Amino acid sequence: MKVCFMGLGYIGLPTAIIAAKSGVEVVGVDINTKVVEMTNAGKMHIKEPGLEEELQNVLKSGNFKATSHPEESDAYFIVVPTPFKGDHQPDISYVENATRMVIPLLKAGDLFVIESTSPVGTTEEMAKIIFDERPELKGNLHIAYCPERVLPGNVIYELVNNDRVIGGIDEESTSHAIEFYSHFVQGQLHRTNSRTAELCKLTENSSRDVQIAFANELSMICEHAGINVWDLIDLANKHPRVNILQPGCGVGGHCIAVDPYFITAAYPKESHIIAKAREINNYKAQWCAERVKNAMLQFELKKSRKPVVAMMGLAFKPNIDDLRESPAKRITAEVLQSKSNSDILVVEPNIKEHNVFKLTEYTEAYERADIVVFLTAHNEFKTLEWRDDKVILDFCGIFRK
Ligand code: SAJ
């Protein structure tokens, strides 16, 4: 069996490698020639533990190669980004372009699967585009949607072990897609239709966004009430049916901060909580930035000099080097732009250098700063001792019990 993965990004590349490892012949396609060259040279263009070694193994086995153009195969997987454009409307042009690239190669009996996070109805829309161009394939092509669910940093394990939801445009399509995924997925493969599978992916990430918004709202209430939010949540979670997530400085990354808009854009009148959660999580970052600027002002009034401020963490979540849609980065940029002339030290232990921010080593920044702002709960920061001689704004629970 030969399969073609359209897109060698954060999900496409690992999935293509794991599929090749299971014995399938895999062609990985990317429009970025640099990605193709690096991949064929056995070098990862994304950071994911253990994956480079797996890439080198499948290259050696002859089961995998990267290229810029799709090749005739038995199955095609669309794993390209679905960003949003102005006013939070989903942009499915990458999915459509990748689909159009494979249309001339399709033959009767082939499998066509979309994995990219997509608005409800996208799979049916792509099926229509395919059958408009190739009407003779109607009834002879298996088309399905199967969203990925892996957590960056734990991708190899989760690709194999997570359950998956698979929805075809008809029963036979679902069965064919399930058969393919059973080559390398050990988790359960759950049957549904394509529209339910599409909304299921959006629902998973929106659910997490709503739950984080609840924690973030509590953190702002606690600030006013003079209550430690971490203690409060720990205590509330002692109830057998309560499980509150953790507050932070907002929600980042390219999934949870994006996917809920695919629901709110399509169902604006129905999606109240989902829309509000996005607002709250975005507002939390703004609120944190205001608190930092306020602390700087207070310091200056009290001490009659500008404070040295340490902004601890730029990544969108702990212990990774990914700055995409990061609230920590947004807050740091806003504090830097506040033109206070204070000395602002930027810290991110997971990256060596950055083209915008001059980075300072974390222990040095902690030592030098008058005001320390914890934005991302990296493990390194948890080794630091609380200091009474500093103003500490702990937005991510570094010093929680
Ligand atoms: N966050 C909090 N408080 C928490 C948990 C997370 O503030 O208690 C913040 C993080 O700091 C981060 C953001 O939420 O800024 C998102 O981080 P995450 O670890 O919750 O999720 P992602 O974006 O890395 O991956 C998510 C996962 N989805 C769910 O857990 C429902 C993953 O399984 C998906 O595959 C991925 O999105 C995706 O690609 O859609």
Tab-separated table of C-alpha atoms and ligand atoms in Angstrom:
chain	number	residue	atom	x	y	z
A	1	MET	CA	0.000	0.000	0.000
A	2	LYS	CA	1.262	3.468	-0.894
A	3	VAL	CA	0.015	6.612	0.846
A	4	CYS	CA	0.578	10.302	0.353
A	5	PHE	CA	0.599	12.833	3.224
A	6	MET	CA	-0.120	16.388	2.081
A	7	GLY	CA	1.649	18.612	4.664
A	8	LEU	CA	4.737	17.814	6.744
A	9	GLY	CA	4.065	20.067	9.740
A	10	TYR	CA	3.535	19.441	13.451
A	11	ILE	CA	1.035	16.642	12.752
A	12	GLY	CA	1.635	15.549	9.131
A	13	LEU	CA	5.325	14.716	9.582
A	14	PRO	CA	4.976	12.608	12.755
A	15	THR	CA	1.916	10.780	11.359
A	16	ALA	CA	3.707	10.077	8.058
A	17	ILE	CA	6.716	8.702	9.953
A	18	ILE	CA	4.598	6.467	12.210
A	19	ALA	CA	2.618	5.191	9.184
A	20	ALA	CA	5.895	4.394	7.358
A	21	LYS	CA	7.158	2.604	10.466
A	22	SER	CA	4.089	0.341	10.345
A	23	GLY	CA	5.222	-0.933	6.931
A	24	VAL	CA	3.213	1.324	4.609
A	25	GLU	CA	5.084	3.064	1.743
A	26	VAL	CA	4.764	6.793	2.478
A	27	VAL	CA	5.327	9.899	0.359
A	28	GLY	CA	5.348	13.125	2.412
A	29	VAL	CA	4.539	16.258	0.440
A	30	ASP	CA	5.274	19.840	1.439
A	31	ILE	CA	5.221	23.039	-0.604
A	32	ASN	CA	8.202	24.328	1.406
A	33	THR	CA	11.307	22.958	-0.376
A	34	LYS	CA	13.473	23.602	2.680
A	35	VAL	CA	11.242	21.283	4.732
A	36	VAL	CA	11.488	18.632	1.978
A	37	GLU	CA	15.306	18.880	1.843
A	38	MET	CA	15.720	18.772	5.631
A	39	THR	CA	13.334	15.835	5.990
A	40	ASN	CA	15.118	13.807	3.305
A	41	ALA	CA	18.428	14.575	5.061
A	42	GLY	CA	16.993	13.056	8.280
A	43	LYS	CA	16.687	16.408	10.067
A	44	MET	CA	13.506	17.507	11.844
A	45	HIS	CA	12.260	21.053	11.159
A	46	ILE	CA	10.034	20.769	14.241
A	47	LYS	CA	11.063	19.886	17.783
A	48	GLU	CA	9.507	16.684	19.080
A	49	PRO	CA	11.258	14.249	21.430
A	50	GLY	CA	12.381	10.977	19.805
A	51	LEU	CA	11.061	11.777	16.348
A	52	GLU	CA	14.336	12.517	14.533
A	53	GLU	CA	15.569	9.019	15.240
A	54	GLU	CA	12.302	7.541	13.934
A	55	LEU	CA	12.623	9.697	10.796
A	56	GLN	CA	16.135	8.404	10.136
A	57	ASN	CA	14.929	4.810	10.608
A	58	VAL	CA	12.083	5.086	8.086
A	59	LEU	CA	14.352	6.856	5.580
A	60	LYS	CA	16.847	3.992	5.928
A	61	SER	CA	14.098	1.363	5.566
A	62	GLY	CA	13.141	2.927	2.208
A	63	ASN	CA	9.487	3.275	3.319
A	64	PHE	CA	9.520	7.062	3.462
A	65	LYS	CA	10.534	10.018	1.321
A	66	ALA	CA	9.643	13.709	1.183
A	67	THR	CA	8.841	15.561	-2.040
A	68	SER	CA	7.186	18.748	-3.325
A	69	HIS	CA	4.550	17.055	-5.493
A	70	PRO	CA	2.087	14.289	-4.707
A	71	GLU	CA	2.529	10.890	-6.364
A	72	GLU	CA	-0.120	8.377	-7.412
A	73	SER	CA	-1.017	6.401	-4.274
A	74	ASP	CA	-3.788	4.285	-2.749
A	75	ALA	CA	-4.608	6.799	-0.002
A	76	TYR	CA	-4.219	10.558	0.463
A	77	PHE	CA	-4.153	12.467	3.775
A	78	ILE	CA	-4.672	16.204	4.016
A	79	VAL	CA	-2.723	17.519	7.036
A	80	VAL	CA	-2.268	21.216	6.284
A	81	PRO	CA	-2.955	24.238	8.513
A	82	THR	CA	-6.403	25.839	8.800
A	83	PRO	CA	-5.714	29.330	10.178
A	84	PHE	CA	-8.337	32.022	10.475
A	85	LYS	CA	-8.544	35.223	8.482
A	86	GLY	CA	-9.901	38.652	9.493
A	87	ASP	CA	-12.823	38.636	11.946
A	88	HIS	CA	-11.987	35.079	13.073
A	89	GLN	CA	-13.367	33.379	9.952
A	90	PRO	CA	-11.738	29.986	9.204
A	91	ASP	CA	-9.495	29.878	6.148
A	92	ILE	CA	-9.744	26.464	4.470
A	93	SER	CA	-7.807	27.496	1.359
A	94	TYR	CA	-4.825	25.257	2.263
A	95	VAL	CA	-7.150	22.235	2.546
A	96	GLU	CA	-8.744	23.113	-0.781
A	97	ASN	CA	-5.384	23.647	-2.526
A	98	ALA	CA	-3.999	20.344	-1.222
A	99	THR	CA	-7.216	18.598	-2.313
A	100	ARG	CA	-6.963	20.109	-5.798
A	101	MET	CA	-3.340	18.917	-6.070
A	102	VAL	CA	-4.368	15.265	-5.638
A	103	ILE	CA	-7.567	15.297	-7.736
A	104	PRO	CA	-5.765	14.378	-11.010
A	105	LEU	CA	-4.107	11.376	-9.289
A	106	LEU	CA	-7.266	9.830	-7.792
A	107	LYS	CA	-8.548	6.473	-9.064
A	108	ALA	CA	-11.463	4.197	-8.160
A	109	GLY	CA	-11.102	2.532	-4.758
A	110	ASP	CA	-8.732	5.180	-3.317
A	111	LEU	CA	-9.046	6.619	0.206
A	112	PHE	CA	-9.058	10.401	0.785
A	113	VAL	CA	-8.884	11.590	4.410
A	114	ILE	CA	-8.809	15.090	5.905
A	115	GLU	CA	-7.038	15.392	9.270
A	116	SER	CA	-6.712	19.195	9.375
A	117	THR	CA	-8.933	20.859	11.992
A	118	SER	CA	-11.848	22.062	9.862
A	119	PRO	CA	-15.224	23.775	10.096
A	120	VAL	CA	-18.279	21.513	9.988
A	121	GLY	CA	-19.079	20.502	6.390
A	122	THR	CA	-15.526	20.826	5.008
A	123	THR	CA	-15.227	17.114	4.123
A	124	GLU	CA	-18.517	17.206	2.196
A	125	GLU	CA	-17.361	20.416	0.505
A	126	MET	CA	-14.081	18.776	-0.604
A	127	ALA	CA	-16.028	15.698	-1.794
A	128	LYS	CA	-18.136	18.006	-3.972
A	129	ILE	CA	-15.017	19.662	-5.434
A	130	ILE	CA	-13.538	16.228	-6.191
A	131	PHE	CA	-16.704	14.836	-7.819
A	132	ASP	CA	-17.315	18.035	-9.804
A	133	GLU	CA	-13.885	17.518	-11.422
A	134	ARG	CA	-13.986	13.719	-11.556
A	135	PRO	CA	-17.697	12.703	-11.803
A	136	GLU	CA	-16.741	9.161	-12.861
A	137	LEU	CA	-15.340	8.538	-9.325
A	138	LYS	CA	-18.699	9.144	-7.591
A	139	GLY	CA	-19.492	6.072	-5.491
A	140	ASN	CA	-15.971	4.687	-6.069
A	141	LEU	CA	-13.939	6.863	-3.734
A	142	HIS	CA	-13.737	6.605	0.059
A	143	ILE	CA	-13.744	10.017	1.720
A	144	ALA	CA	-13.465	10.573	5.481
A	145	TYR	CA	-12.494	12.997	8.239
A	146	CYS	CA	-10.211	11.875	11.072
A	147	PRO	CA	-8.930	14.607	13.394
A	148	GLU	CA	-5.633	14.313	15.240
A	149	ARG	CA	-5.594	14.647	19.030
A	150	VAL	CA	-1.923	14.521	19.955
A	151	LEU	CA	-0.298	16.760	22.539
A	152	PRO	CA	2.921	18.429	21.321
A	153	GLY	CA	5.801	16.936	23.307
A	154	ASN	CA	4.133	13.512	23.584
A	155	VAL	CA	3.311	12.965	19.929
A	156	ILE	CA	4.848	9.522	19.271
A	157	TYR	CA	3.037	7.905	22.193
A	158	GLU	CA	-0.290	9.640	21.578
A	159	LEU	CA	-0.339	8.965	17.809
A	160	VAL	CA	-0.303	5.263	18.557
A	161	ASN	CA	-2.257	5.077	21.797
A	162	ASN	CA	-4.991	7.741	21.632
A	163	ASP	CA	-8.504	6.719	20.596
A	164	ARG	CA	-9.589	8.311	17.323
A	165	VAL	CA	-12.877	9.423	15.849
A	166	ILE	CA	-13.365	8.561	12.175
A	167	GLY	CA	-16.263	9.858	10.100
A	168	GLY	CA	-16.830	9.017	6.454
A	169	ILE	CA	-19.201	10.648	3.979
A	170	ASP	CA	-20.810	7.161	3.883
A	171	GLU	CA	-20.491	3.896	5.831
A	172	GLU	CA	-18.054	2.331	3.375
A	173	SER	CA	-15.743	5.339	3.549
A	174	THR	CA	-15.704	5.099	7.354
A	175	SER	CA	-14.813	1.387	7.163
A	176	HIS	CA	-11.956	1.975	4.699
A	177	ALA	CA	-10.505	4.791	6.819
A	178	ILE	CA	-10.746	2.652	9.980
A	179	GLU	CA	-8.917	-0.129	8.189
A	180	PHE	CA	-6.041	2.206	7.310
A	181	TYR	CA	-5.651	3.681	10.821
A	182	SER	CA	-5.700	0.203	12.362
A	183	HIS	CA	-2.236	-0.297	10.768
A	184	PHE	CA	-0.646	1.908	13.426
A	185	VAL	CA	-3.255	3.040	16.014
A	186	GLN	CA	-3.623	0.874	19.105
A	187	GLY	CA	-6.300	3.091	20.699
A	188	GLN	CA	-9.934	2.485	19.769
A	189	LEU	CA	-11.217	3.755	16.424
A	190	HIS	CA	-14.726	5.174	16.852
A	191	ARG	CA	-17.119	5.258	13.843
A	192	THR	CA	-19.226	8.292	13.040
A	193	ASN	CA	-20.058	10.538	10.084
A	194	SER	CA	-17.802	13.323	8.770
A	195	ARG	CA	-19.807	16.251	10.200
A	196	THR	CA	-19.845	14.769	13.711
A	197	ALA	CA	-16.111	14.030	13.513
A	198	GLU	CA	-15.423	17.625	12.433
A	199	LEU	CA	-17.468	19.093	15.289
A	200	CYS	CA	-15.980	16.565	17.711
A	201	LYS	CA	-12.467	17.978	17.168
A	202	LEU	CA	-13.705	21.548	17.621
A	203	THR	CA	-15.684	20.488	20.692
A	204	GLU	CA	-12.660	18.912	22.404
A	205	ASN	CA	-10.549	22.050	22.141
A	206	SER	CA	-13.461	24.403	22.910
A	207	SER	CA	-14.270	22.393	26.012
A	208	ARG	CA	-10.722	22.868	27.267
A	209	ASP	CA	-10.852	26.583	26.410
A	210	VAL	CA	-14.101	27.010	28.375
A	211	GLN	CA	-12.670	25.167	31.376
A	212	ILE	CA	-9.487	27.254	31.360
A	213	ALA	CA	-11.612	30.422	31.068
A	214	PHE	CA	-13.440	29.356	34.234
A	215	ALA	CA	-10.097	29.012	36.062
A	216	ASN	CA	-8.901	32.363	34.681
A	217	GLU	CA	-12.124	34.073	35.758
A	218	LEU	CA	-11.689	32.630	39.254
A	219	SER	CA	-8.124	33.981	39.382
A	220	MET	CA	-9.351	37.529	38.731
A	221	ILE	CA	-12.153	37.176	41.296
A	222	CYS	CA	-9.619	35.877	43.851
A	223	GLU	CA	-7.328	38.836	43.219
A	224	HIS	CA	-10.144	41.163	44.292
A	225	ALA	CA	-11.193	38.953	47.204
A	226	GLY	CA	-7.651	38.551	48.526
A	227	ILE	CA	-7.829	34.755	48.213
A	228	ASN	CA	-5.102	32.436	46.895
A	229	VAL	CA	-6.631	30.969	43.708
A	230	TRP	CA	-4.360	27.881	43.715
A	231	ASP	CA	-5.460	26.930	47.229
A	232	LEU	CA	-9.081	27.581	46.301
A	233	ILE	CA	-8.951	25.310	43.223
A	234	ASP	CA	-7.096	22.564	45.107
A	235	LEU	CA	-9.786	22.612	47.768
A	236	ALA	CA	-12.721	22.740	45.342
A	237	ASN	CA	-11.195	19.806	43.436
A	238	LYS	CA	-11.446	17.691	46.576
A	239	HIS	CA	-15.146	17.411	45.689
A	240	PRO	CA	-15.633	14.102	43.829
A	241	ARG	CA	-17.377	15.724	40.865
A	242	VAL	CA	-15.379	18.947	40.498
A	243	ASN	CA	-12.229	19.138	38.367
A	244	ILE	CA	-11.184	22.749	37.718
A	245	LEU	CA	-8.149	23.397	35.470
A	246	GLN	CA	-5.346	25.854	36.238
A	247	PRO	CA	-5.343	29.602	35.595
A	248	GLY	CA	-2.478	31.128	33.650
A	249	CYS	CA	-1.674	34.299	31.737
A	250	GLY	CA	-4.070	33.383	28.912
A	251	VAL	CA	-4.392	30.594	26.361
A	252	GLY	CA	-1.918	30.119	23.538
A	253	GLY	CA	-0.790	27.667	20.891
A	254	HIS	CA	-2.272	27.040	17.527
A	255	CYS	CA	-5.192	24.856	18.610
A	256	ILE	CA	-7.153	25.861	21.682
A	257	ALA	CA	-6.823	29.595	21.030
A	258	VAL	CA	-8.006	29.094	17.425
A	259	ASP	CA	-10.430	26.181	17.041
A	260	PRO	CA	-13.350	27.626	19.078
A	261	TYR	CA	-13.625	30.413	16.478
A	262	PHE	CA	-14.533	27.727	13.897
A	263	ILE	CA	-17.677	27.151	15.943
A	264	THR	CA	-18.471	30.774	16.802
A	265	ALA	CA	-18.010	31.872	13.165
A	266	ALA	CA	-20.491	29.289	11.895
A	267	TYR	CA	-23.008	29.395	14.771
A	268	PRO	CA	-22.796	32.942	16.200
A	269	LYS	CA	-26.315	32.946	17.661
A	270	GLU	CA	-25.923	29.631	19.479
A	271	SER	CA	-22.331	29.721	20.776
A	272	HIS	CA	-22.475	31.995	23.843
A	273	ILE	CA	-20.201	30.219	26.356
A	274	ILE	CA	-17.650	29.305	23.696
A	275	ALA	CA	-17.412	32.916	22.504
A	276	LYS	CA	-17.246	34.264	26.068
A	277	ALA	CA	-14.459	31.822	26.979
A	278	ARG	CA	-12.354	33.131	24.080
A	279	GLU	CA	-12.981	36.674	25.317
A	280	ILE	CA	-12.056	35.824	28.921
A	281	ASN	CA	-8.874	33.981	27.962
A	282	ASN	CA	-7.782	36.835	25.683
A	283	TYR	CA	-8.667	39.387	28.347
A	284	LYS	CA	-6.605	37.505	30.963
A	285	ALA	CA	-3.398	38.349	29.044
A	286	GLN	CA	-4.412	42.015	28.873
A	287	TRP	CA	-5.205	41.965	32.612
A	288	CYS	CA	-1.750	40.486	33.386
A	289	ALA	CA	-0.002	43.171	31.296
A	290	GLU	CA	-1.929	45.898	33.158
A	291	ARG	CA	-0.949	44.386	36.501
A	292	VAL	CA	2.741	44.444	35.519
A	293	LYS	CA	2.588	48.069	34.354
A	294	ASN	CA	0.789	49.011	37.541
A	295	ALA	CA	3.418	47.283	39.708
A	296	MET	CA	6.143	49.189	37.843
A	297	LEU	CA	4.407	52.485	38.522
A	298	GLN	CA	3.880	51.686	42.215
A	299	PHE	CA	7.550	50.720	42.537
A	300	GLU	CA	8.697	53.979	40.981
A	301	LEU	CA	6.430	56.054	43.244
A	302	LYS	CA	7.679	54.252	46.332
A	303	LYS	CA	11.396	54.013	45.525
A	304	SER	CA	11.847	57.062	43.264
A	305	ARG	CA	13.686	55.014	40.652
A	306	LYS	CA	12.747	52.777	37.716
A	307	PRO	CA	12.477	49.085	38.578
A	308	VAL	CA	14.378	46.255	36.906
A	309	VAL	CA	11.699	43.826	35.681
A	310	ALA	CA	12.153	40.143	34.779
A	311	MET	CA	9.583	38.619	32.379
A	312	MET	CA	9.895	34.883	33.032
A	313	GLY	CA	8.841	32.705	30.079
A	314	LEU	CA	7.818	33.350	26.474
A	315	ALA	CA	6.551	29.902	25.380
A	316	PHE	CA	2.790	29.269	25.224
A	317	LYS	CA	3.008	26.457	27.780
A	318	PRO	CA	5.549	24.901	30.170
A	319	ASN	CA	8.756	23.184	29.056
A	320	ILE	CA	8.477	23.726	25.306
A	321	ASP	CA	10.116	26.186	22.898
A	322	ASP	CA	6.924	26.972	20.939
A	323	LEU	CA	5.978	30.679	20.969
A	324	ARG	CA	2.967	30.437	18.610
A	325	GLU	CA	0.000	32.551	19.768
A	326	SER	CA	1.741	32.824	23.128
A	327	PRO	CA	0.090	35.142	25.674
A	328	ALA	CA	3.426	35.308	27.561
A	329	LYS	CA	5.071	36.733	24.443
A	330	ARG	CA	2.184	39.203	23.945
A	331	ILE	CA	2.381	40.424	27.555
A	332	THR	CA	6.178	40.793	27.352
A	333	ALA	CA	5.899	42.794	24.116
A	334	GLU	CA	3.269	45.054	25.673
A	335	VAL	CA	5.358	45.711	28.788
A	336	LEU	CA	8.401	46.448	26.600
A	337	GLN	CA	6.342	48.879	24.522
A	338	SER	CA	5.037	50.723	27.589
A	339	LYS	CA	8.059	53.047	27.171
A	340	SER	CA	8.749	53.197	30.878
A	341	ASN	CA	12.540	53.208	30.359
A	342	SER	CA	12.747	50.479	32.970
A	343	ASP	CA	15.284	47.742	32.481
A	344	ILE	CA	13.213	44.776	31.246
A	345	LEU	CA	14.909	41.365	31.249
A	346	VAL	CA	13.312	38.714	29.036
A	347	VAL	CA	13.772	35.056	29.968
A	348	GLU	CA	13.020	31.879	28.021
A	349	PRO	CA	15.200	28.927	29.072
A	350	ASN	CA	13.994	26.729	26.177
A	351	ILE	CA	15.408	28.910	23.406
A	352	LYS	CA	18.964	30.156	22.847
A	353	GLU	CA	18.189	33.374	21.009
A	354	HIS	CA	15.284	35.326	19.582
A	355	ASN	CA	15.194	37.864	16.757
A	356	VAL	CA	13.087	40.379	18.733
A	357	PHE	CA	13.838	39.768	22.407
A	358	LYS	CA	17.308	39.884	23.959
A	359	LEU	CA	17.298	36.926	26.334
A	360	THR	CA	18.752	36.774	29.843
A	361	GLU	CA	19.621	33.615	31.778
A	362	TYR	CA	16.862	32.875	34.323
A	363	THR	CA	18.893	32.861	37.583
A	364	GLU	CA	20.664	36.077	36.590
A	365	ALA	CA	17.320	37.763	35.771
A	366	TYR	CA	15.797	36.591	39.057
A	367	GLU	CA	18.774	37.931	40.985
A	368	ARG	CA	18.827	41.327	39.267
A	369	ALA	CA	15.096	42.088	39.105
A	370	ASP	CA	13.039	44.194	41.497
A	371	ILE	CA	9.809	42.934	39.944
A	372	VAL	CA	9.615	39.303	38.785
A	373	VAL	CA	6.713	38.265	36.535
A	374	PHE	CA	6.131	34.521	36.096
A	375	LEU	CA	4.310	33.905	32.828
A	376	THR	CA	5.065	30.264	31.945
A	377	ALA	CA	5.472	27.508	34.544
A	378	HIS	CA	8.767	26.074	33.243
A	379	ASN	CA	10.445	23.491	35.503
A	380	GLU	CA	13.573	25.678	35.840
A	381	PHE	CA	11.551	28.430	37.518
A	382	LYS	CA	10.201	26.016	40.110
A	383	THR	CA	13.735	25.569	41.475
A	384	LEU	CA	13.867	29.263	42.499
A	385	GLU	CA	13.314	30.278	46.151
A	386	TRP	CA	10.656	32.841	47.083
A	387	ARG	CA	12.266	36.230	47.876
A	388	ASP	CA	10.553	38.712	50.203
A	389	ASP	CA	12.743	41.534	48.899
A	390	LYS	CA	11.153	41.357	45.427
A	391	VAL	CA	7.722	42.132	44.016
A	392	ILE	CA	6.634	38.784	42.562
A	393	LEU	CA	3.694	38.507	40.156
A	394	ASP	CA	3.096	34.786	39.879
A	395	PHE	CA	0.502	34.332	37.117
A	396	CYS	CA	1.164	30.627	36.568
A	397	GLY	CA	1.513	29.169	40.052
A	398	ILE	CA	5.293	28.733	40.352
A	399	PHE	CA	5.155	29.194	44.123
A	400	ARG	CA	1.855	27.407	44.744
A	401	LYS	CA	2.118	24.847	47.488
B	1	SAJ	N1	-3.597	25.990	29.865
B	1	SAJ	C1	-3.994	26.684	30.997
B	1	SAJ	N2	-4.469	25.988	32.069
B	1	SAJ	C2	-4.560	24.619	32.048
B	1	SAJ	C3	-4.167	23.915	30.891
B	1	SAJ	C4	-3.686	24.634	29.802
B	1	SAJ	O1	-3.926	27.919	31.068
B	1	SAJ	O2	-4.986	24.062	33.071
B	1	SAJ	C5	-3.080	26.753	28.712
B	1	SAJ	C6	-1.633	26.431	28.339
B	1	SAJ	O3	-0.734	27.153	29.133
B	1	SAJ	C7	-1.604	26.814	26.882
B	1	SAJ	C8	-3.016	26.485	26.397
B	1	SAJ	O4	-3.813	26.359	27.554
B	1	SAJ	O5	-1.386	28.209	26.733
B	1	SAJ	C9	-3.129	25.216	25.567
B	1	SAJ	O6	-2.306	24.185	26.091
B	1	SAJ	P1	-2.793	22.664	26.220
B	1	SAJ	O7	-1.725	21.875	26.820
B	1	SAJ	O8	-4.105	22.619	26.903
B	1	SAJ	O9	-3.120	22.200	24.727
B	1	SAJ	P2	-2.324	22.223	23.300
B	1	SAJ	O10	-2.783	23.447	22.561
B	1	SAJ	O11	-0.878	21.979	23.415
B	1	SAJ	O12	-2.981	20.900	22.602
B	1	SAJ	C10	-4.398	20.797	22.474
B	1	SAJ	C11	-4.853	19.435	23.032
B	1	SAJ	N3	-6.306	19.410	23.135
B	1	SAJ	C12	-6.922	19.079	24.309
B	1	SAJ	O13	-6.344	18.808	25.314
B	1	SAJ	C13	-8.426	19.030	24.272
B	1	SAJ	C14	-4.364	18.316	22.102
B	1	SAJ	O14	-4.878	17.048	22.519
B	1	SAJ	C15	-4.800	18.595	20.650
B	1	SAJ	O15	-4.331	17.590	19.765
B	1	SAJ	C16	-4.191	19.938	20.244
B	1	SAJ	O16	-4.719	20.949	21.108
B	1	SAJ	C17	-4.559	20.191	18.785
B	1	SAJ	O17	-3.698	19.987	17.896
B	1	SAJ	O18	-5.726	20.514	18.504
